[in-house]
Amino acid sequence: HSLAWCLSGQRYAEGDLSVMVNSYVDPLSFHIQAPGEWRRIVDTSRGPGADVIAVPTAPAVIGDTITIAPHSIVVLTTEAPA
């Protein structure tokens, strides 16, 4: 009912991505698999226009656990290394 993975952007001097998919009928909590200052750039549970957010204005994720709404996908990102 769920799937999560983290992609490192280190090789290409990019930020990391963490993708979480909840295909279950209830909300599910996911542990963020890698440390870092994560921002939520995609959340398909939000309405059109609010589901994809540019990195500079994307909300920060507090803590190392995030709850995903039913039948939703969330994508988190970190800033690219300076």
Short mmCIF file of N, CA, C and O in Angstrom, two decimals:
data_model
loop_
_atom_site.label_atom_id
_atom_site.label_comp_id
_atom_site.label_asym_id
_atom_site.label_seq_id
_atom_site.Cartn_x
_atom_site.Cartn_y
_atom_site.Cartn_z
N HIS A 1 0.80 -1.20 0.00
CA HIS A 1 0.00 0.00 0.00
C HIS A 1 0.84 1.26 0.00
O HIS A 1 0.30 2.36 -0.06
N SER A 2 2.16 1.10 0.14
CA SER A 2 3.01 2.29 0.19
C SER A 2 4.39 1.97 -0.39
O SER A 2 4.80 0.81 -0.45
N LEU A 3 5.05 3.03 -0.80
CA LEU A 3 6.38 2.91 -1.37
C LEU A 3 7.10 4.21 -1.14
O LEU A 3 6.49 5.29 -1.25
N ALA A 4 8.38 4.14 -0.80
CA ALA A 4 9.18 5.35 -0.60
C ALA A 4 10.60 5.08 -1.05
O ALA A 4 11.12 3.97 -0.91
N TRP A 5 11.22 6.11 -1.62
CA TRP A 5 12.62 6.00 -2.01
C TRP A 5 13.26 7.37 -1.96
O TRP A 5 12.60 8.39 -2.02
N CYS A 6 14.59 7.36 -1.84
CA CYS A 6 15.37 8.59 -1.77
C CYS A 6 16.45 8.52 -2.85
O CYS A 6 17.11 7.50 -3.01
N LEU A 7 16.59 9.62 -3.59
CA LEU A 7 17.60 9.71 -4.65
C LEU A 7 18.63 10.76 -4.27
O LEU A 7 18.27 11.91 -4.01
N SER A 8 19.89 10.39 -4.28
CA SER A 8 20.96 11.33 -3.97
C SER A 8 21.31 12.15 -5.20
O SER A 8 21.51 11.61 -6.28
N GLY A 9 21.41 13.45 -5.03
CA GLY A 9 21.82 14.33 -6.13
C GLY A 9 23.28 14.69 -6.07
O GLY A 9 23.77 15.49 -6.87
N GLN A 10 24.03 14.10 -5.13
CA GLN A 10 25.42 14.45 -4.90
C GLN A 10 26.28 14.30 -6.16
O GLN A 10 27.09 15.17 -6.46
N ARG A 11 26.08 13.26 -6.91
CA ARG A 11 26.90 13.00 -8.10
C ARG A 11 26.82 14.13 -9.12
O ARG A 11 27.75 14.41 -9.84
N TYR A 12 25.65 14.80 -9.16
CA TYR A 12 25.42 15.85 -10.15
C TYR A 12 25.37 17.24 -9.52
O TYR A 12 24.90 18.18 -10.15
N ALA A 13 25.82 17.36 -8.27
CA ALA A 13 25.79 18.62 -7.52
C ALA A 13 24.37 19.19 -7.45
O ALA A 13 24.16 20.38 -7.62
N GLU A 14 23.41 18.30 -7.24
CA GLU A 14 21.99 18.67 -7.12
C GLU A 14 21.51 18.32 -5.72
O GLU A 14 22.16 17.58 -4.99
N GLY A 15 20.33 18.81 -5.38
CA GLY A 15 19.71 18.42 -4.12
C GLY A 15 19.20 16.99 -4.20
O GLY A 15 19.08 16.41 -5.28
N ASP A 16 18.93 16.42 -3.04
CA ASP A 16 18.38 15.06 -2.98
C ASP A 16 16.87 15.13 -3.17
O ASP A 16 16.24 16.15 -2.95
N LEU A 17 16.28 14.00 -3.56
CA LEU A 17 14.83 13.86 -3.67
C LEU A 17 14.38 12.69 -2.81
O LEU A 17 15.04 11.66 -2.76
N SER A 18 13.25 12.87 -2.15
CA SER A 18 12.62 11.79 -1.40
C SER A 18 11.18 11.71 -1.89
O SER A 18 10.46 12.71 -1.87
N VAL A 19 10.78 10.53 -2.35
CA VAL A 19 9.44 10.33 -2.92
C VAL A 19 8.69 9.33 -2.05
O VAL A 19 9.24 8.27 -1.73
N MET A 20 7.45 9.67 -1.70
CA MET A 20 6.62 8.80 -0.88
C MET A 20 5.26 8.64 -1.54
O MET A 20 4.64 9.65 -1.91
N VAL A 21 4.82 7.40 -1.69
CA VAL A 21 3.55 7.09 -2.36
C VAL A 21 2.66 6.34 -1.37
O VAL A 21 3.06 5.31 -0.84
N ASN A 22 1.47 6.88 -1.14
CA ASN A 22 0.49 6.23 -0.28
C ASN A 22 -0.70 5.85 -1.15
O ASN A 22 -1.50 6.69 -1.53
N SER A 23 -0.85 4.57 -1.45
CA SER A 23 -2.01 4.11 -2.23
C SER A 23 -3.08 3.49 -1.33
O SER A 23 -4.04 2.92 -1.82
N TYR A 24 -2.90 3.64 -0.03
CA TYR A 24 -3.84 3.09 0.95
C TYR A 24 -5.02 4.04 1.15
O TYR A 24 -4.96 5.21 0.77
N VAL A 25 -6.11 3.55 1.74
CA VAL A 25 -7.33 4.35 1.94
C VAL A 25 -7.25 5.27 3.16
O VAL A 25 -8.12 6.11 3.35
N ASP A 26 -6.23 5.11 3.99
CA ASP A 26 -6.03 5.93 5.18
C ASP A 26 -4.70 6.67 5.08
O ASP A 26 -3.81 6.24 4.34
N PRO A 27 -4.55 7.76 5.83
CA PRO A 27 -3.25 8.44 5.88
C PRO A 27 -2.19 7.50 6.43
O PRO A 27 -2.48 6.66 7.29
N LEU A 28 -0.96 7.65 5.96
CA LEU A 28 0.16 6.85 6.44
C LEU A 28 1.31 7.77 6.81
O LEU A 28 1.56 8.77 6.12
N SER A 29 2.03 7.42 7.87
CA SER A 29 3.23 8.16 8.26
C SER A 29 4.45 7.48 7.66
O SER A 29 4.56 6.26 7.67
N PHE A 30 5.34 8.30 7.12
CA PHE A 30 6.57 7.83 6.52
C PHE A 30 7.75 8.42 7.27
O PHE A 30 7.74 9.61 7.61
N HIS A 31 8.78 7.61 7.49
CA HIS A 31 10.04 8.09 8.04
C HIS A 31 10.89 8.58 6.87
O HIS A 31 11.07 7.85 5.89
N ILE A 32 11.39 9.79 6.94
CA ILE A 32 12.25 10.32 5.88
C ILE A 32 13.58 9.59 5.97
O ILE A 32 14.23 9.57 7.02
N GLN A 33 13.99 8.97 4.87
CA GLN A 33 15.08 8.01 4.87
C GLN A 33 16.48 8.61 4.99
O GLN A 33 17.42 7.90 5.33
N ALA A 34 16.64 9.89 4.69
CA ALA A 34 17.97 10.50 4.73
C ALA A 34 17.89 11.80 5.53
O ALA A 34 16.89 12.51 5.48
N PRO A 35 18.95 12.12 6.27
CA PRO A 35 18.94 13.38 7.02
C PRO A 35 19.04 14.57 6.06
O PRO A 35 19.49 14.44 4.92
N GLY A 36 18.61 15.71 6.51
CA GLY A 36 18.73 16.91 5.70
C GLY A 36 17.61 17.88 6.00
O GLY A 36 16.67 17.58 6.76
N GLU A 37 17.70 19.05 5.40
CA GLU A 37 16.66 20.07 5.53
C GLU A 37 15.74 19.92 4.33
O GLU A 37 16.02 20.44 3.25
N TRP A 38 14.65 19.20 4.52
CA TRP A 38 13.75 18.84 3.44
C TRP A 38 12.64 19.88 3.26
O TRP A 38 12.17 20.47 4.22
N ARG A 39 12.23 20.06 2.00
CA ARG A 39 11.10 20.93 1.65
C ARG A 39 10.12 20.12 0.80
O ARG A 39 10.54 19.33 -0.04
N ARG A 40 8.82 20.35 1.03
CA ARG A 40 7.78 19.62 0.29
C ARG A 40 7.47 20.38 -1.00
O ARG A 40 6.88 21.44 -0.98
N ILE A 41 7.88 19.80 -2.15
CA ILE A 41 7.66 20.48 -3.44
C ILE A 41 6.48 19.92 -4.21
O ILE A 41 5.97 20.57 -5.11
N VAL A 42 6.04 18.70 -3.88
CA VAL A 42 4.87 18.09 -4.52
C VAL A 42 4.04 17.41 -3.44
O VAL A 42 4.58 16.70 -2.59
N ASP A 43 2.73 17.65 -3.49
CA ASP A 43 1.78 16.96 -2.62
C ASP A 43 0.47 16.86 -3.39
O ASP A 43 -0.28 17.83 -3.48
N THR A 44 0.22 15.69 -3.96
CA THR A 44 -0.95 15.53 -4.83
C THR A 44 -2.28 15.56 -4.08
O THR A 44 -3.33 15.59 -4.72
N SER A 45 -2.25 15.60 -2.75
CA SER A 45 -3.51 15.72 -2.00
C SER A 45 -4.02 17.16 -1.98
O SER A 45 -5.17 17.40 -1.63
N ARG A 46 -3.20 18.08 -2.37
CA ARG A 46 -3.59 19.49 -2.40
C ARG A 46 -4.24 19.81 -3.74
O ARG A 46 -3.98 19.15 -4.74
N GLY A 47 -5.05 20.82 -3.77
CA GLY A 47 -5.78 21.19 -4.98
C GLY A 47 -4.88 21.73 -6.08
O GLY A 47 -3.71 22.05 -5.84
N PRO A 48 -5.42 21.85 -7.30
CA PRO A 48 -4.66 22.40 -8.42
C PRO A 48 -4.10 23.78 -8.07
O PRO A 48 -4.79 24.61 -7.47
N GLY A 49 -2.86 23.98 -8.43
CA GLY A 49 -2.18 25.23 -8.13
C GLY A 49 -1.46 25.21 -6.80
O GLY A 49 -0.58 26.03 -6.56
N ALA A 50 -1.82 24.29 -5.92
CA ALA A 50 -1.16 24.16 -4.62
C ALA A 50 -0.43 22.83 -4.50
O ALA A 50 0.23 22.58 -3.49
N ASP A 51 -0.54 21.98 -5.51
CA ASP A 51 0.06 20.65 -5.43
C ASP A 51 1.54 20.63 -5.79
O ASP A 51 2.27 19.74 -5.36
N VAL A 52 2.02 21.61 -6.55
CA VAL A 52 3.43 21.72 -6.91
C VAL A 52 3.89 23.12 -6.52
O VAL A 52 3.26 24.11 -6.88
N ILE A 53 4.99 23.19 -5.75
CA ILE A 53 5.47 24.46 -5.22
C ILE A 53 6.95 24.61 -5.56
O ILE A 53 7.73 23.66 -5.42
N ALA A 54 7.35 25.80 -5.98
CA ALA A 54 8.75 26.08 -6.28
C ALA A 54 9.59 25.93 -5.02
O ALA A 54 9.14 26.26 -3.91
N VAL A 55 10.82 25.45 -5.19
CA VAL A 55 11.69 25.16 -4.05
C VAL A 55 11.84 26.36 -3.10
O VAL A 55 11.73 26.18 -1.88
N PRO A 56 12.08 27.57 -3.59
CA PRO A 56 12.30 28.67 -2.63
C PRO A 56 11.12 28.95 -1.70
O PRO A 56 11.30 29.43 -0.59
N THR A 57 9.91 28.65 -2.14
CA THR A 57 8.73 28.92 -1.31
C THR A 57 8.09 27.66 -0.73
O THR A 57 7.08 27.75 -0.04
N ALA A 58 8.67 26.50 -1.01
CA ALA A 58 8.12 25.24 -0.51
C ALA A 58 8.26 25.17 1.01
O ALA A 58 9.27 25.60 1.57
N PRO A 59 7.23 24.64 1.68
CA PRO A 59 7.29 24.58 3.15
C PRO A 59 8.33 23.57 3.62
O PRO A 59 8.51 22.51 3.03
N ALA A 60 9.01 23.93 4.70
CA ALA A 60 9.99 23.04 5.31
C ALA A 60 9.28 21.90 6.02
O ALA A 60 8.16 22.06 6.53
N VAL A 61 9.91 20.75 6.04
CA VAL A 61 9.41 19.59 6.77
C VAL A 61 10.07 19.59 8.14
O VAL A 61 11.30 19.63 8.24
N ILE A 62 9.25 19.57 9.18
CA ILE A 62 9.75 19.56 10.55
C ILE A 62 9.81 18.13 11.04
O ILE A 62 8.81 17.40 10.97
N GLY A 63 10.96 17.71 11.52
CA GLY A 63 11.12 16.36 12.03
C GLY A 63 11.50 15.38 10.93
O GLY A 63 11.78 15.76 9.80
N ASP A 64 11.51 14.10 11.29
CA ASP A 64 11.93 13.08 10.32
C ASP A 64 10.79 12.14 9.93
O ASP A 64 11.01 11.08 9.37
N THR A 65 9.55 12.55 10.23
CA THR A 65 8.37 11.78 9.86
C THR A 65 7.36 12.72 9.21
O THR A 65 7.22 13.87 9.62
N ILE A 66 6.69 12.23 8.17
CA ILE A 66 5.67 13.03 7.48
C ILE A 66 4.46 12.13 7.22
O ILE A 66 4.62 10.95 6.90
N THR A 67 3.28 12.68 7.41
CA THR A 67 2.04 11.93 7.16
C THR A 67 1.52 12.28 5.78
O THR A 67 1.39 13.46 5.44
N ILE A 68 1.24 11.25 4.99
CA ILE A 68 0.79 11.41 3.61
C ILE A 68 -0.69 11.04 3.55
O ILE A 68 -1.11 10.00 4.06
N ALA A 69 -1.48 11.89 2.90
CA ALA A 69 -2.91 11.66 2.75
C ALA A 69 -3.17 10.40 1.91
O ALA A 69 -2.30 9.97 1.14
N PRO A 70 -4.35 9.82 2.03
CA PRO A 70 -4.68 8.64 1.22
C PRO A 70 -4.57 8.93 -0.28
O PRO A 70 -4.87 10.04 -0.73
N HIS A 71 -4.13 7.93 -1.01
CA HIS A 71 -4.05 8.00 -2.47
C HIS A 71 -3.27 9.22 -2.95
O HIS A 71 -3.70 9.92 -3.87
N SER A 72 -2.12 9.49 -2.31
CA SER A 72 -1.33 10.68 -2.62
C SER A 72 0.14 10.36 -2.80
O SER A 72 0.64 9.35 -2.32
N ILE A 73 0.81 11.29 -3.46
CA ILE A 73 2.26 11.24 -3.65
C ILE A 73 2.83 12.54 -3.12
O ILE A 73 2.30 13.61 -3.38
N VAL A 74 3.93 12.42 -2.37
CA VAL A 74 4.65 13.60 -1.88
C VAL A 74 6.10 13.47 -2.33
O VAL A 74 6.70 12.40 -2.27
N VAL A 75 6.66 14.60 -2.80
CA VAL A 75 8.06 14.67 -3.17
C VAL A 75 8.71 15.76 -2.33
O VAL A 75 8.21 16.89 -2.27
N LEU A 76 9.82 15.39 -1.69
CA LEU A 76 10.60 16.34 -0.90
C LEU A 76 11.93 16.56 -1.60
O LEU A 76 12.41 15.69 -2.32
N THR A 77 12.54 17.72 -1.33
CA THR A 77 13.86 17.98 -1.89
C THR A 77 14.70 18.71 -0.86
O THR A 77 14.18 19.35 0.05
N THR A 78 16.01 18.60 -1.02
CA THR A 78 16.96 19.40 -0.25
C THR A 78 17.59 20.40 -1.20
O THR A 78 17.52 20.24 -2.43
N GLU A 79 18.22 21.42 -0.65
CA GLU A 79 18.91 22.40 -1.48
C GLU A 79 20.15 21.75 -2.09
O GLU A 79 20.78 20.88 -1.47
N ALA A 80 20.51 22.18 -3.29
CA ALA A 80 21.74 21.70 -3.91
C ALA A 80 22.92 22.23 -3.09
O ALA A 80 22.86 23.34 -2.54
N PRO A 81 23.99 21.45 -2.97
CA PRO A 81 25.15 21.92 -2.22
C PRO A 81 25.75 23.17 -2.87
O PRO A 81 25.75 23.30 -4.09
N ALA A 82 26.25 24.05 -2.04
CA ALA A 82 26.83 25.30 -2.56
C ALA A 82 28.22 25.08 -3.15
O ALA A 82 28.90 24.19 -2.87
#
